[in-house]
PDB file of C-alpha atoms in Angstrom:
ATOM      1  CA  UNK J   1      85.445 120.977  99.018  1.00 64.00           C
ATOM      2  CA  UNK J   2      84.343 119.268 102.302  1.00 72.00           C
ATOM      3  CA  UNK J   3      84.213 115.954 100.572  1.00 74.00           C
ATOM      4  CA  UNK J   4      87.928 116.061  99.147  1.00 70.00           C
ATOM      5  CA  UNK J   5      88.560 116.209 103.146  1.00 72.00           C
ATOM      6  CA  UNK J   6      86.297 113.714 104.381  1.00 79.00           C
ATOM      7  CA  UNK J   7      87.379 111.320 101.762  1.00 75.00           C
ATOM      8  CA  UNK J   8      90.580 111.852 103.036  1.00 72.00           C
ATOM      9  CA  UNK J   9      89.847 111.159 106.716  1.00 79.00           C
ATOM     10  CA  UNK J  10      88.144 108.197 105.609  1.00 81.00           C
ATOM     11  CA  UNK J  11      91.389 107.045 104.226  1.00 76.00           C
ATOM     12  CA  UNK J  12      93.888 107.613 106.558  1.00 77.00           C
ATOM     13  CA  UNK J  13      90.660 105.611 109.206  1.00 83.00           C
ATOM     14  CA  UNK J  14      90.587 103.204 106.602  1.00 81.00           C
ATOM     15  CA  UNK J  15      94.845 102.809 106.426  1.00 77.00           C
ATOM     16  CA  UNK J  16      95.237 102.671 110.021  1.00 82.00           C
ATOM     17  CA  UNK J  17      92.762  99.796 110.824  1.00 84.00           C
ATOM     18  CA  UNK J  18      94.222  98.160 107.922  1.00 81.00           C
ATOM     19  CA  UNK J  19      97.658  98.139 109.018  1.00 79.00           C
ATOM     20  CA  UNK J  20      96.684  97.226 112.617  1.00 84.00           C
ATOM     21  CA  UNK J  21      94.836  94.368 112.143  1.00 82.00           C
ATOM     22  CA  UNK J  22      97.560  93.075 109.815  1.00 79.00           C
ATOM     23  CA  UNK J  23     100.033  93.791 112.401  1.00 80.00           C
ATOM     24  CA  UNK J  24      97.829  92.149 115.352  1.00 85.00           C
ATOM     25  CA  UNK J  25      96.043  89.380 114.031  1.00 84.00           C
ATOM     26  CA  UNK J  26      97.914  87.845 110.839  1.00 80.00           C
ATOM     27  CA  UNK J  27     100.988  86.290 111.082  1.00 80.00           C
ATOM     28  CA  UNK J  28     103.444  87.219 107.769  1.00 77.00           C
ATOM     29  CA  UNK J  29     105.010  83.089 108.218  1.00 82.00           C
ATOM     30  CA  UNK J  30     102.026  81.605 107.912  1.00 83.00           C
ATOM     31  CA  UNK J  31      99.987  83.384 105.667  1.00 80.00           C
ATOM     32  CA  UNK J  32     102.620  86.030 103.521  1.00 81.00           C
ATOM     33  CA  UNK J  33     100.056  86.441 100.577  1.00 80.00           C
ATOM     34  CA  UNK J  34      97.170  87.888 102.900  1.00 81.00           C
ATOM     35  CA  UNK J  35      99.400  89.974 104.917  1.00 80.00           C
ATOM     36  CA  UNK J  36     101.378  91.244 102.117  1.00 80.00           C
ATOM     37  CA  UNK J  37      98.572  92.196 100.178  1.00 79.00           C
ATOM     38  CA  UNK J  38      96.600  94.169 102.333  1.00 79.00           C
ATOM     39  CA  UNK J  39     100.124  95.463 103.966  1.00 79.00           C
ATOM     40  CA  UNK J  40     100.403  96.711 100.131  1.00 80.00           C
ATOM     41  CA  UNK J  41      97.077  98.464 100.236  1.00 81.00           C
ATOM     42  CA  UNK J  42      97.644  99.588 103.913  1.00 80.00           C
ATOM     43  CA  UNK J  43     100.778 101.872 102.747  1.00 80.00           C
ATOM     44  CA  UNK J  44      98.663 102.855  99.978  1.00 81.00           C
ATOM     45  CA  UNK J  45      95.722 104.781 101.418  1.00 82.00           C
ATOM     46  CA  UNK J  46      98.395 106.112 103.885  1.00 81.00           C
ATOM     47  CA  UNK J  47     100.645 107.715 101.589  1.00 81.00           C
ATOM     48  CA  UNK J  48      97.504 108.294  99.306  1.00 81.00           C
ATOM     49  CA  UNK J  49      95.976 110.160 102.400  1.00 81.00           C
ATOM     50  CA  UNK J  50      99.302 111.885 103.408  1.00 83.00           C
ATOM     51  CA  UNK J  51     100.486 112.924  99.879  1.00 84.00           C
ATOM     52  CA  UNK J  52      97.121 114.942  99.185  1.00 83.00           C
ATOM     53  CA  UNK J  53      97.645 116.943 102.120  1.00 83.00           C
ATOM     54  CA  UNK J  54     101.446 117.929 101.228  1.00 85.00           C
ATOM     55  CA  UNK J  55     100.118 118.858  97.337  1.00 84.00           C
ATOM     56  CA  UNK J  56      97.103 120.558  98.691  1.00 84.00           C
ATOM     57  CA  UNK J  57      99.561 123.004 100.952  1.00 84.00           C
ATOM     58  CA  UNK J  58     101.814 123.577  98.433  1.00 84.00           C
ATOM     59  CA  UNK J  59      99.759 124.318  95.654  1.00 82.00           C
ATOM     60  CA  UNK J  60      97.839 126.701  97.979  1.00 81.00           C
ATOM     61  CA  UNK J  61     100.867 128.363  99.148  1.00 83.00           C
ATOM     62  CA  UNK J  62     102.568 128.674  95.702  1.00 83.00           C
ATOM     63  CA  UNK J  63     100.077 128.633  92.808  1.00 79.00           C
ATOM     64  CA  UNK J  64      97.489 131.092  93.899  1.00 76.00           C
ATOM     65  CA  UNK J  65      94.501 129.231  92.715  1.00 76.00           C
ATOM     66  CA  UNK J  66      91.055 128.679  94.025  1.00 79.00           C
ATOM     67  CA  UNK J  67      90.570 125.867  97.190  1.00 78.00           C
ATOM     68  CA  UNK J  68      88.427 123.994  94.601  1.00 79.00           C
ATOM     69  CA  UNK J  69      90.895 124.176  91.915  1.00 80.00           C
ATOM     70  CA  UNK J  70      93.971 123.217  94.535  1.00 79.00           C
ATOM     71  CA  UNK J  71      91.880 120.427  95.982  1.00 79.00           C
ATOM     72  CA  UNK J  72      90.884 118.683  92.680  1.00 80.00           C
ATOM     73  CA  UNK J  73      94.297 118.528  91.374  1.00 81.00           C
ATOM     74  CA  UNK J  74      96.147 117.538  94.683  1.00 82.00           C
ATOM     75  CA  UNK J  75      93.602 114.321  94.781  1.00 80.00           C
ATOM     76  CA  UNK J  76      94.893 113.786  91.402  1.00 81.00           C
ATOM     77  CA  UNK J  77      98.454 114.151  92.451  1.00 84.00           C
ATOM     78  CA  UNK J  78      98.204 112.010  95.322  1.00 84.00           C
ATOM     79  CA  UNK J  79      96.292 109.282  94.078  1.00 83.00           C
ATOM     80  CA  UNK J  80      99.009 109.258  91.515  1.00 86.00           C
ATOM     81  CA  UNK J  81     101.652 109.127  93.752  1.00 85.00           C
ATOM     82  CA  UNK J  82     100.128 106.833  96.079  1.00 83.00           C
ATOM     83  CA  UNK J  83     100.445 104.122  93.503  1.00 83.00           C
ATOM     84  CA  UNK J  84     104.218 104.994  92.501  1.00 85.00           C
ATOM     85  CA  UNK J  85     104.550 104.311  95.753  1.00 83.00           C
ATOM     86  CA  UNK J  86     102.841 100.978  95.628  1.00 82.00           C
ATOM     87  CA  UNK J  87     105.148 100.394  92.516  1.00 84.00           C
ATOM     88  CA  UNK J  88     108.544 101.020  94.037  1.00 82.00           C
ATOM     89  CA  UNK J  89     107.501  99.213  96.844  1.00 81.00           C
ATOM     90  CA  UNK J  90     106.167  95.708  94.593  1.00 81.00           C
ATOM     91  CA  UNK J  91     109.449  96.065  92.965  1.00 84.00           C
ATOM     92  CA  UNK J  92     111.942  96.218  95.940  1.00 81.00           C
ATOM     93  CA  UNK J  93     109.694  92.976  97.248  1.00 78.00           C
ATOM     94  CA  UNK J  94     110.576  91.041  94.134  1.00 80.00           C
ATOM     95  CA  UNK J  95     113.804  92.328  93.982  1.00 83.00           C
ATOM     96  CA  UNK J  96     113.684  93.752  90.784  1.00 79.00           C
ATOM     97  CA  UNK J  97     114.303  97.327  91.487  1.00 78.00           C
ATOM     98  CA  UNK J  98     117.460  98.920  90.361  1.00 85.00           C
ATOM     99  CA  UNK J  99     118.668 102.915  90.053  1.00 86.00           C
ATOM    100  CA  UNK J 100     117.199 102.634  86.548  1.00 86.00           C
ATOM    101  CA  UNK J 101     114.098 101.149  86.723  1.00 86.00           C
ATOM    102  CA  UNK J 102     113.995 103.805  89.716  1.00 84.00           C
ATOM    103  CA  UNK J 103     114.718 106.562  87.211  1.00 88.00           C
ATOM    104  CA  UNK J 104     112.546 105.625  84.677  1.00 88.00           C
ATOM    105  CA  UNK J 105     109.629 105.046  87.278  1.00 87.00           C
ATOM    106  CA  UNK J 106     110.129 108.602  88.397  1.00 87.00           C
ATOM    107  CA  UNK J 107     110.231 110.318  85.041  1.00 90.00           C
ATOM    108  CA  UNK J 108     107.320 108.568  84.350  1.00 87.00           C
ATOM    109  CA  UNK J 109     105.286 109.704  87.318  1.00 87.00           C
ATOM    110  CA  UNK J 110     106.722 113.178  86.784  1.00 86.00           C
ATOM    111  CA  UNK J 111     105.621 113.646  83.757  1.00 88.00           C
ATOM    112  CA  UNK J 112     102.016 111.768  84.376  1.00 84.00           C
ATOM    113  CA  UNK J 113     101.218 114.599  87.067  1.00 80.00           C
ATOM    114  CA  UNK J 114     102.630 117.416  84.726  1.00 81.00           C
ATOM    115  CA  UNK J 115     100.436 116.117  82.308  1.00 82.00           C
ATOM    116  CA  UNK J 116      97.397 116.009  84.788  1.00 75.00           C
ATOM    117  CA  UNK J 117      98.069 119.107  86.430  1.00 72.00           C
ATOM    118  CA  UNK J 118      98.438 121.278  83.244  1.00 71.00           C
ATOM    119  CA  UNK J 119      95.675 123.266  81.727  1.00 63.00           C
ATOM    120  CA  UNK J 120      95.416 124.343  78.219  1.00 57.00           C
ATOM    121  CA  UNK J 121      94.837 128.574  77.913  1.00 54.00           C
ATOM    122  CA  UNK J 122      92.205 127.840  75.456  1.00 48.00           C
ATOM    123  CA  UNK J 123      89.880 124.828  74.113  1.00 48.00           C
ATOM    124  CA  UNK J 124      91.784 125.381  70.631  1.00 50.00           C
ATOM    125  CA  UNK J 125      88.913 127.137  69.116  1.00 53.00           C
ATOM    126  CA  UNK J 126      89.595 130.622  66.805  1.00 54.00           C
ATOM    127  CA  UNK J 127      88.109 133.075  67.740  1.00 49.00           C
ATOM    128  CA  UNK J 128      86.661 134.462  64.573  1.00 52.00           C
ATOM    129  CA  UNK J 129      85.111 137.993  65.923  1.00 51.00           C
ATOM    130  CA  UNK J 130      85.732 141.193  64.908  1.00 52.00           C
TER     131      UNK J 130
END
C-alpha cells in the first residue's frame, strides 16, 4: 500500500522538475521538438499523479472495498487516464481533434477502465459438489 503512494510522490517530484526545467531552460522557438516532448510527458505524470488520488478517494468513499483493492485499481485508472490525456492533448497540437474524435476517444477510455475495473463473481468453474 505504501508503495502505490510513494510511487505517486515520485511522480508528481518527477512532473514538477520536468515542467520547470522545460519552462526555465529550453526555449519552445528554438528547439519545439525537445520542449514539446518532454512538455508532453510533464502533463503526463501530473495528471497521472493527480488522477490516482481523485479515483483512490472516490472509490474509497463509494465502493466499500479494501485500501489494497481501491489502490490497485485507481493506479490502473489513472495511468489510463493519464494517457487519454496525453491523447487529447497530441491531437489538439496537430489539430486534428474534433467533437467526434472527442467522443469516440472518451467512449473508448470509458469503457477500457470499466473493463479494467470489473471483476468476474466467479473464475467460470462449476461447482460440481453435492
Amino acid at each position: 500500500m505504501r508503495l502505490y503512494h510513494l510511487g505517486t510522490i515520485l511522480k508528481i517530484l518527477v512532473g514538477i522538475i520536468i515542467l520547470t526545467s522545460i519552462y526555465f531552460t529550453i526555449n519552445p522557438y528554438e528547439d519545439p521538438v525537445i520542449a514539446l516532448s518532454f512538455g508532453f510527458l510533464g502533463v503526463f505524470i501530473i495528471s497521472w499523479w493527480l488522477s490516482f488520488y481523485v479515483f483512490y478517494i472516490v472509490q474509497y468513499i463509494a465502493t466499500h472495498k479494501e485500501k489494497k483493492k481501491c489502490a490497485k485499481d485507481s493506479y490502473k485508472l489513472s495511468l489510463l487516464f493519464g494517457m487519454y490525456v496525453l491523447a487529447n492533448i497530441a491531437l489538439l497540437l496537430l489539430w486534428n481533434w474534433t467533437k467526434s474524435i472527442g467522443i469516440m476517444l472518451l467512449i473508448g477510455f470509458v469503457l477500457l477502465q470499466i473493463f479494467l475495473t470489473v471483476t468476474p463473481e466467479h473464475d467460470g468453474r462449476i461447482d460440481e459438489s453435492p
